[in-house]
Amino acid sequence: MSKKKGLAKVTIYPDWCKGCGICAAFCPAGVFELRADGKSHVVREEECVNCGFCELHCPDFAVSVTPKEISRRKTDACVDLRVEAADPSAGTDPGPEENVGTPNREEDHGHKKA
Amino acid sequence: MAQVTQLIHDYLRHNKKFPHVYCAGCGHGIVLGSLIRSVHGLGYAKDDIVLVAGIGCSGRMAVYVDFNTVHTTHGRALTFATGIKMANPNLKVIVVMGDGDAMSIGGNHLIHAARRNIGLTTLVLNNNIYGMTGGQYSPTSPVGTVSATSPFGQLERSFDIVDMAMASGASYVARGTVLHATMLDGLISDALEKPGFNLVEILTPCHTQYGRKNKFKTVVDMYQWYKKNTVKLDRYRQLTPEEQGKFTPIGVFRDEMRPGLETRYAELRNKLQEQRHA
């Protein structure tokens, strides 16, 4: 998944969060906020730049950053932009790091459906 | 960012109580995650890993992770690990110890394991205090540390774990912190791949027993301290001696490829068998 705003879904498992505040203190985009219930909350998910700091540094494995489920139209646009920007290898499988959704056209994804 | 948290869940024992026993913000959880990512990244099977843990907070790590695990007596993790490695050299033996465990009651075992250069990967989780036992000062507590057993500041000079390991003959010695998690992944992965005795000292905060008594308001302040007071080894070496006194160097201090004791022992055994059958 690319490091762009708005492409990541940030989830906090409240049962595992102990409210240490590491994610809230170090997040470069201010995605998190500690609240009175003693837990961290996602307050500005759209600002997440997918740096991964929170997930690597949560001592309780309570934060998960996953690719956002975005609309199919937007997904296609993203794939088209990527293919345009690519070199001769355009059309090859961009790999899991670059998968921003679920492309519905096999020619965009670079390999045939099983 | 891949689904890191999901990956970690694949390696945990879900019949154990979660969230784990560590206090809020304790770095031990970050080390556990880093260890799992390193093992996964290198492609080891769970059954090929033996995690030997000592006593204390770090010892709880063996409870949560789905490898072959041994939770040993205080200071004796390296002795159990030595036996396991000599009995089955094909196993990847990882030893997790706290600073008190490794440098105080287990100090002699660490010296001789390093001297033998036996193929163990040792992670020393250094939080400068005996955490689980009530906050007594440890051999790595800096001079002036306020603790349960030194309410007016402790007066003894502290051990440098990296210097001790290098002086004892370890073939791979590194230091990282839990704030530098990506670097830590690299150090642990590196150590797992090296022959001989590998030691990674990991600086990890203990706010409950150390931070609160030593002018750290929150656990985040302790992480900020690591950010401000640690420098990569290359940069550290360029500093003047006065400046060096203000910082803690992190990185790889020694990286030698020397065969471990188990390899030398196997070679000797094969040689003697050949002589016998000649």
Short mmCIF file of C-alpha atoms in Angstrom, two decimals:
data_model
loop_
_atom_site.label_atom_id
_atom_site.label_comp_id
_atom_site.label_asym_id
_atom_site.label_seq_id
_atom_site.Cartn_x
_atom_site.Cartn_y
_atom_site.Cartn_z
CA MET A 1 0.00 0.00 0.00
CA SER A 2 1.41 3.37 -0.96
CA LYS A 3 2.14 6.09 1.57
CA LYS A 4 -0.65 8.49 0.59
CA LYS A 5 -3.38 10.08 2.61
CA GLY A 6 -6.81 8.52 2.65
CA LEU A 7 -5.85 5.02 1.55
CA ALA A 8 -5.50 3.41 4.98
CA LYS A 9 -8.05 2.18 7.47
CA VAL A 10 -6.82 2.46 11.05
CA THR A 11 -8.43 0.18 13.62
CA ILE A 12 -7.90 0.08 17.37
CA TYR A 13 -8.99 -2.99 19.32
CA PRO A 14 -10.33 -1.40 22.51
CA ASP A 15 -10.06 -4.61 24.54
CA TRP A 16 -6.30 -4.72 24.00
CA CYS A 17 -5.48 -1.00 24.12
CA LYS A 18 -4.05 0.08 27.48
CA GLY A 19 -3.97 3.77 26.66
CA CYS A 20 -0.20 4.23 26.88
CA GLY A 21 -0.39 7.08 24.36
CA ILE A 22 2.57 6.11 22.18
CA CYS A 23 0.47 6.16 19.00
CA ALA A 24 -1.07 9.53 19.87
CA ALA A 25 2.29 11.07 20.81
CA PHE A 26 4.29 9.96 17.79
CA CYS A 27 1.74 9.83 14.94
CA PRO A 28 2.99 12.41 12.40
CA ALA A 29 -0.55 13.05 11.16
CA GLY A 30 -2.37 13.33 14.49
CA VAL A 31 -4.68 10.44 13.71
CA PHE A 32 -5.10 9.35 17.34
CA GLU A 33 -6.44 10.92 20.48
CA LEU A 34 -6.41 9.66 24.05
CA ARG A 35 -9.83 10.06 25.60
CA ALA A 36 -11.26 10.00 29.09
CA ASP A 37 -12.02 6.29 28.87
CA GLY A 38 -8.27 5.71 28.97
CA LYS A 39 -8.11 4.37 25.42
CA SER A 40 -6.72 5.68 22.19
CA HIS A 41 -9.28 6.60 19.53
CA VAL A 42 -8.97 7.16 15.79
CA VAL A 43 -10.17 10.73 15.21
CA ARG A 44 -8.60 11.74 11.88
CA GLU A 45 -8.29 8.59 9.82
CA GLU A 46 -8.32 10.54 6.55
CA GLU A 47 -5.01 12.19 7.58
CA CYS A 48 -3.20 8.84 7.95
CA VAL A 49 -0.14 8.68 5.69
CA ASN A 50 0.36 4.97 6.31
CA CYS A 51 3.83 5.36 7.82
CA GLY A 52 3.24 2.29 9.97
CA PHE A 53 4.73 3.73 13.16
CA CYS A 54 1.65 3.01 15.28
CA GLU A 55 1.42 -0.61 14.22
CA LEU A 56 5.11 -1.32 14.81
CA HIS A 57 5.19 0.48 18.15
CA CYS A 58 1.95 -0.55 19.80
CA PRO A 59 3.18 -2.78 22.65
CA ASP A 60 -0.23 -4.44 22.88
CA PHE A 61 -0.81 -5.20 19.17
CA ALA A 62 -3.97 -3.13 19.41
CA VAL A 63 -3.50 -1.00 16.26
CA SER A 64 -4.04 -2.31 12.77
CA VAL A 65 -3.51 -0.37 9.55
CA THR A 66 -5.09 -1.97 6.50
CA PRO A 67 -5.87 -0.84 2.96
CA LYS A 68 -9.14 1.05 2.89
CA GLU A 69 -12.13 -0.41 1.09
CA ILE A 70 -12.74 2.36 -1.40
CA SER A 71 -15.22 2.62 -4.19
CA ARG A 72 -14.63 0.57 -7.31
CA ARG A 73 -14.58 3.68 -9.51
CA LYS A 74 -11.85 5.24 -7.35
CA THR A 75 -9.90 2.00 -7.33
CA ASP A 76 -9.92 1.85 -11.12
CA ALA A 77 -8.73 5.46 -11.28
CA CYS A 78 -5.85 4.64 -8.95
CA VAL A 79 -4.86 1.62 -11.02
CA ASP A 80 -5.06 3.61 -14.26
CA LEU A 81 -2.84 6.34 -12.81
CA ARG A 82 -0.33 3.74 -11.69
CA VAL A 83 -0.24 2.07 -15.09
CA GLU A 84 0.25 5.45 -16.82
CA ALA A 85 3.12 6.34 -14.52
CA ALA A 86 4.80 2.98 -14.85
CA ASP A 87 7.77 2.12 -17.05
CA PRO A 88 7.78 -0.65 -19.69
CA SER A 89 6.87 -3.06 -16.93
CA ALA A 90 3.41 -1.47 -16.77
CA GLY A 91 0.78 -4.05 -16.29
CA THR A 92 2.88 -6.33 -14.15
CA ASP A 93 1.61 -7.25 -10.74
CA PRO A 94 2.31 -4.26 -8.51
CA GLY A 95 2.56 -6.52 -5.48
CA PRO A 96 0.77 -6.42 -2.16
CA GLU A 97 2.46 -3.15 -1.08
CA GLU A 98 0.74 -1.32 -3.93
CA ASN A 99 -2.66 -2.97 -3.88
CA VAL A 100 -5.06 -0.22 -3.02
CA GLY A 101 -8.25 -2.16 -3.39
CA THR A 102 -9.73 -4.88 -5.47
CA PRO A 103 -9.29 -4.08 -9.16
CA ASN A 104 -12.10 -5.60 -11.14
CA ARG A 105 -10.32 -5.74 -14.48
CA GLU A 106 -7.75 -8.45 -14.93
CA GLU A 107 -5.76 -6.43 -17.50
CA ASP A 108 -5.22 -3.74 -14.85
CA HIS A 109 -4.01 -6.25 -12.35
CA GLY A 110 -1.57 -7.88 -14.70
CA HIS A 111 -2.50 -11.48 -14.16
CA LYS A 112 -5.44 -13.62 -15.05
CA LYS A 113 -8.06 -14.66 -12.61
CA ALA A 114 -7.64 -18.16 -11.30
CA MET B 1 2.05 -1.29 5.35
CA ALA B 2 1.19 -4.96 5.41
CA GLN B 3 -1.12 -6.33 8.03
CA VAL B 4 1.58 -6.50 10.69
CA THR B 5 -0.77 -6.97 13.60
CA GLN B 6 -2.54 -9.84 11.87
CA LEU B 7 0.83 -11.52 11.32
CA ILE B 8 1.69 -11.22 15.00
CA HIS B 9 -1.62 -12.82 15.95
CA ASP B 10 -0.59 -15.89 13.93
CA TYR B 11 2.33 -16.42 16.31
CA LEU B 12 0.57 -15.86 19.64
CA ARG B 13 -0.91 -18.52 21.88
CA HIS B 14 -4.54 -17.59 21.94
CA ASN B 15 -5.36 -19.86 24.85
CA LYS B 16 -3.43 -17.38 27.02
CA LYS B 17 -4.94 -14.28 28.53
CA PHE B 18 -4.67 -11.14 26.43
CA PRO B 19 -3.89 -8.29 26.56
CA HIS B 20 -0.55 -9.44 27.94
CA VAL B 21 0.72 -8.79 31.44
CA TYR B 22 3.00 -5.88 30.55
CA CYS B 23 2.18 -2.40 31.84
CA ALA B 24 0.85 0.29 29.51
CA GLY B 25 3.64 1.47 27.23
CA CYS B 26 6.12 -1.22 28.29
CA GLY B 27 8.62 -1.83 25.51
CA HIS B 28 8.60 -5.57 26.02
CA GLY B 29 5.52 -5.83 23.81
CA ILE B 30 7.37 -4.01 21.03
CA VAL B 31 10.30 -6.43 21.38
CA LEU B 32 7.89 -9.36 21.17
CA GLY B 33 6.44 -7.95 17.95
CA SER B 34 9.89 -7.30 16.54
CA LEU B 35 11.03 -10.84 17.36
CA ILE B 36 7.97 -12.32 15.65
CA ARG B 37 8.44 -10.16 12.55
CA SER B 38 12.12 -11.18 12.37
CA VAL B 39 11.38 -14.90 12.70
CA HIS B 40 8.59 -14.63 10.12
CA GLY B 41 10.76 -12.61 7.75
CA LEU B 42 13.51 -15.23 7.81
CA GLY B 43 11.00 -17.99 7.17
CA TYR B 44 11.72 -20.20 10.16
CA ALA B 45 9.12 -22.78 11.10
CA LYS B 46 7.66 -22.37 14.58
CA ASP B 47 8.88 -25.84 15.54
CA ASP B 48 12.49 -24.97 14.66
CA ILE B 49 12.58 -22.14 17.19
CA VAL B 50 13.22 -22.58 20.90
CA LEU B 51 12.61 -19.53 23.05
CA VAL B 52 14.34 -19.76 26.40
CA ALA B 53 13.36 -17.06 28.84
CA GLY B 54 14.61 -16.16 32.28
CA ILE B 55 12.70 -14.64 35.17
CA GLY B 56 10.94 -11.33 35.35
CA CYS B 57 8.89 -9.33 32.91
CA SER B 58 10.94 -10.49 29.93
CA GLY B 59 10.46 -14.09 31.05
CA ARG B 60 6.73 -13.76 30.40
CA MET B 61 7.50 -13.57 26.70
CA ALA B 62 7.86 -17.33 26.56
CA VAL B 63 4.28 -17.70 27.75
CA TYR B 64 2.70 -15.79 24.89
CA VAL B 65 4.51 -16.94 21.80
CA ASP B 66 3.78 -20.17 19.93
CA PHE B 67 7.32 -21.57 19.64
CA ASN B 68 8.95 -24.31 21.70
CA THR B 69 9.43 -22.40 24.93
CA VAL B 70 11.19 -22.85 28.25
CA HIS B 71 10.63 -20.52 31.19
CA THR B 72 13.72 -21.15 33.27
CA THR B 73 15.10 -20.29 36.68
CA HIS B 74 16.55 -16.89 37.52
CA GLY B 75 19.79 -16.19 35.67
CA ARG B 76 20.02 -19.68 34.19
CA ALA B 77 18.40 -19.15 30.81
CA LEU B 78 21.76 -19.41 29.04
CA THR B 79 22.63 -22.69 30.75
CA PHE B 80 19.35 -24.30 29.65
CA ALA B 81 19.86 -22.87 26.17
CA THR B 82 23.43 -24.24 26.03
CA GLY B 83 22.13 -27.72 26.77
CA ILE B 84 19.38 -27.45 24.16
CA LYS B 85 21.78 -26.20 21.48
CA MET B 86 24.38 -28.90 22.16
CA ALA B 87 21.69 -31.62 22.14
CA ASN B 88 20.15 -30.44 18.86
CA PRO B 89 22.28 -27.90 16.95
CA ASN B 90 19.64 -27.71 14.20
CA LEU B 91 17.32 -25.75 16.47
CA LYS B 92 17.40 -21.96 16.43
CA VAL B 93 17.71 -21.10 20.13
CA ILE B 94 16.71 -17.61 21.23
CA VAL B 95 17.37 -16.53 24.81
CA VAL B 96 15.40 -13.64 26.28
CA MET B 97 16.65 -12.14 29.53
CA GLY B 98 16.20 -8.99 31.54
CA ASP B 99 19.13 -6.83 32.60
CA GLY B 100 19.08 -8.12 36.18
CA ASP B 101 18.72 -11.69 34.96
CA ALA B 102 21.59 -11.41 32.49
CA MET B 103 24.10 -9.23 34.29
CA SER B 104 23.58 -9.97 37.97
CA ILE B 105 22.68 -13.53 38.96
CA GLY B 106 23.33 -14.75 35.40
CA GLY B 107 26.40 -12.60 34.74
CA ASN B 108 28.87 -15.46 34.90
CA HIS B 109 26.78 -17.59 32.56
CA LEU B 110 26.71 -14.74 30.04
CA ILE B 111 30.48 -14.33 30.20
CA HIS B 112 31.13 -18.02 29.59
CA ALA B 113 28.45 -18.46 26.92
CA ALA B 114 30.13 -15.58 25.05
CA ARG B 115 33.58 -17.07 25.68
CA ARG B 116 32.47 -20.42 24.27
CA ASN B 117 30.85 -18.60 21.36
CA ILE B 118 27.98 -21.07 21.35
CA GLY B 119 25.34 -20.47 18.69
CA LEU B 120 22.66 -18.72 20.70
CA THR B 121 20.81 -15.51 19.92
CA THR B 122 20.53 -13.58 23.17
CA LEU B 123 18.20 -10.65 23.63
CA VAL B 124 18.89 -8.66 26.78
CA LEU B 125 15.94 -6.40 27.54
CA ASN B 126 17.55 -3.59 29.49
CA ASN B 127 15.12 -1.42 31.46
CA ASN B 128 17.71 -0.42 34.10
CA ILE B 129 15.64 -1.88 36.94
CA TYR B 130 14.25 -5.08 38.42
CA GLY B 131 10.67 -4.49 37.29
CA MET B 132 8.54 -7.45 38.29
CA THR B 133 10.19 -8.01 41.67
CA GLY B 134 9.37 -4.56 43.00
CA GLY B 135 11.74 -1.99 41.52
CA GLN B 136 15.13 -2.74 43.07
CA TYR B 137 18.11 -1.17 41.29
CA SER B 138 19.92 -3.50 38.91
CA PRO B 139 23.54 -3.76 37.69
CA THR B 140 22.64 -1.54 34.73
CA SER B 141 20.90 1.22 36.72
CA PRO B 142 22.80 4.46 36.11
CA VAL B 143 24.51 6.17 39.05
CA GLY B 144 21.96 8.26 40.93
CA THR B 145 18.99 6.05 40.03
CA VAL B 146 16.19 6.31 42.58
CA SER B 147 14.63 2.92 43.20
CA ALA B 148 12.95 0.85 45.90
CA THR B 149 16.35 -0.13 47.30
CA SER B 150 18.10 3.19 46.66
CA PRO B 151 15.67 5.94 47.72
CA PHE B 152 18.48 8.53 47.79
CA GLY B 153 20.07 7.47 44.50
CA GLN B 154 22.30 4.48 43.92
CA LEU B 155 26.07 4.90 44.13
CA GLU B 156 27.44 2.02 42.05
CA ARG B 157 28.75 2.34 38.53
CA SER B 158 26.59 0.44 36.04
CA PHE B 159 27.53 -2.34 33.64
CA ASP B 160 27.78 -1.72 29.92
CA ILE B 161 26.24 -4.89 28.47
CA VAL B 162 27.72 -4.37 25.01
CA ASP B 163 31.27 -3.87 26.37
CA MET B 164 30.87 -6.91 28.60
CA ALA B 165 29.73 -9.13 25.72
CA MET B 166 32.53 -7.95 23.44
CA ALA B 167 35.18 -8.41 26.13
CA SER B 168 33.88 -11.92 26.77
CA GLY B 169 34.23 -12.92 23.10
CA ALA B 170 30.76 -12.78 21.54
CA SER B 171 30.91 -12.82 17.75
CA TYR B 172 27.96 -10.49 17.12
CA VAL B 173 27.06 -7.65 19.48
CA ALA B 174 24.47 -4.94 18.85
CA ARG B 175 22.32 -2.45 20.70
CA GLY B 176 18.91 -1.12 19.75
CA THR B 177 15.95 0.56 21.37
CA VAL B 178 12.24 -0.13 21.21
CA LEU B 179 11.67 3.32 19.71
CA HIS B 180 13.74 2.33 16.67
CA ALA B 181 11.55 -0.67 15.87
CA THR B 182 12.49 -1.03 12.21
CA MET B 183 16.17 -0.96 13.11
CA LEU B 184 15.47 -3.48 15.87
CA ASP B 185 13.83 -5.83 13.35
CA GLY B 186 17.04 -5.64 11.33
CA LEU B 187 19.30 -6.25 14.33
CA ILE B 188 17.35 -9.28 15.51
CA SER B 189 17.13 -10.71 11.98
CA ASP B 190 20.88 -10.14 11.58
CA ALA B 191 21.64 -11.83 14.89
CA LEU B 192 19.45 -14.85 14.07
CA GLU B 193 21.41 -15.43 10.86
CA LYS B 194 24.90 -15.27 12.39
CA PRO B 195 26.85 -18.25 13.69
CA GLY B 196 28.27 -18.17 17.21
CA PHE B 197 27.07 -16.21 20.21
CA ASN B 198 24.95 -13.21 19.23
CA LEU B 199 23.83 -10.62 21.72
CA VAL B 200 21.42 -7.76 21.12
CA GLU B 201 20.93 -5.35 23.98
CA ILE B 202 17.52 -3.71 23.72
CA LEU B 203 16.82 -0.53 25.66
CA THR B 204 13.23 -0.66 26.80
CA PRO B 205 11.41 1.66 29.20
CA CYS B 206 9.91 0.63 32.55
CA HIS B 207 7.78 3.56 33.58
CA THR B 208 6.12 1.77 36.48
CA GLN B 209 9.28 1.01 38.45
CA TYR B 210 11.95 3.25 36.91
CA GLY B 211 10.35 6.18 35.13
CA ARG B 212 7.99 7.38 37.84
CA LYS B 213 10.81 7.57 40.38
CA ASN B 214 13.28 9.18 38.01
CA LYS B 215 11.53 12.31 36.73
CA PHE B 216 9.70 10.83 33.75
CA LYS B 217 6.10 12.05 33.91
CA THR B 218 4.71 9.57 31.40
CA VAL B 219 5.95 6.54 29.52
CA VAL B 220 5.94 8.67 26.34
CA ASP B 221 8.61 10.87 27.98
CA MET B 222 10.83 7.81 28.23
CA TYR B 223 10.41 7.12 24.53
CA GLN B 224 11.20 10.80 23.83
CA TRP B 225 14.34 10.38 25.94
CA TYR B 226 15.46 7.53 23.66
CA LYS B 227 14.80 9.73 20.66
CA LYS B 228 16.93 12.57 22.01
CA ASN B 229 19.71 10.62 23.70
CA THR B 230 20.58 7.80 21.32
CA VAL B 231 22.66 8.12 18.16
CA LYS B 232 23.67 5.69 15.47
CA LEU B 233 27.14 4.26 16.03
CA ASP B 234 28.66 5.87 12.90
CA ARG B 235 27.65 9.32 14.10
CA TYR B 236 28.64 8.57 17.67
CA ARG B 237 32.20 7.82 16.60
CA GLN B 238 32.46 11.24 14.99
CA LEU B 239 31.59 13.02 18.24
CA THR B 240 34.12 14.46 20.68
CA PRO B 241 34.61 12.52 23.95
CA GLU B 242 32.63 15.21 25.81
CA GLU B 243 29.69 14.88 23.41
CA GLN B 244 29.88 11.09 23.50
CA GLY B 245 29.20 11.21 27.22
CA LYS B 246 25.75 12.67 26.53
CA PHE B 247 24.59 9.96 24.12
CA THR B 248 24.07 6.22 24.01
CA PRO B 249 25.29 4.62 20.77
CA ILE B 250 23.02 2.15 18.96
CA GLY B 251 23.88 -0.16 16.10
CA VAL B 252 26.16 -3.12 15.43
CA PHE B 253 29.33 -3.04 17.54
CA ARG B 254 30.85 -6.31 16.40
CA ASP B 255 30.03 -8.56 13.49
CA GLU B 256 32.37 -11.52 13.08
CA MET B 257 31.69 -14.81 11.35
CA ARG B 258 33.18 -17.33 13.75
CA PRO B 259 31.85 -20.89 14.03
CA GLY B 260 29.88 -21.68 17.14
CA LEU B 261 30.85 -24.24 19.77
CA GLU B 262 28.27 -26.74 18.49
CA THR B 263 29.89 -26.63 15.02
CA ARG B 264 33.40 -27.09 16.40
CA TYR B 265 32.16 -29.93 18.59
CA ALA B 266 30.55 -31.69 15.60
CA GLU B 267 33.77 -31.32 13.60
CA LEU B 268 35.82 -32.83 16.43
CA ARG B 269 33.38 -35.72 16.82
CA ASN B 270 33.46 -36.50 13.09
CA LYS B 271 37.26 -36.32 13.08
CA LEU B 272 37.55 -38.75 16.00
CA GLN B 273 35.04 -41.13 14.40
CA GLU B 274 37.05 -41.12 11.17
CA GLN B 275 40.27 -41.90 13.11
CA ARG B 276 38.53 -44.72 14.93
CA HIS B 277 37.29 -46.32 11.71
CA ALA B 278 40.57 -45.77 9.85
#
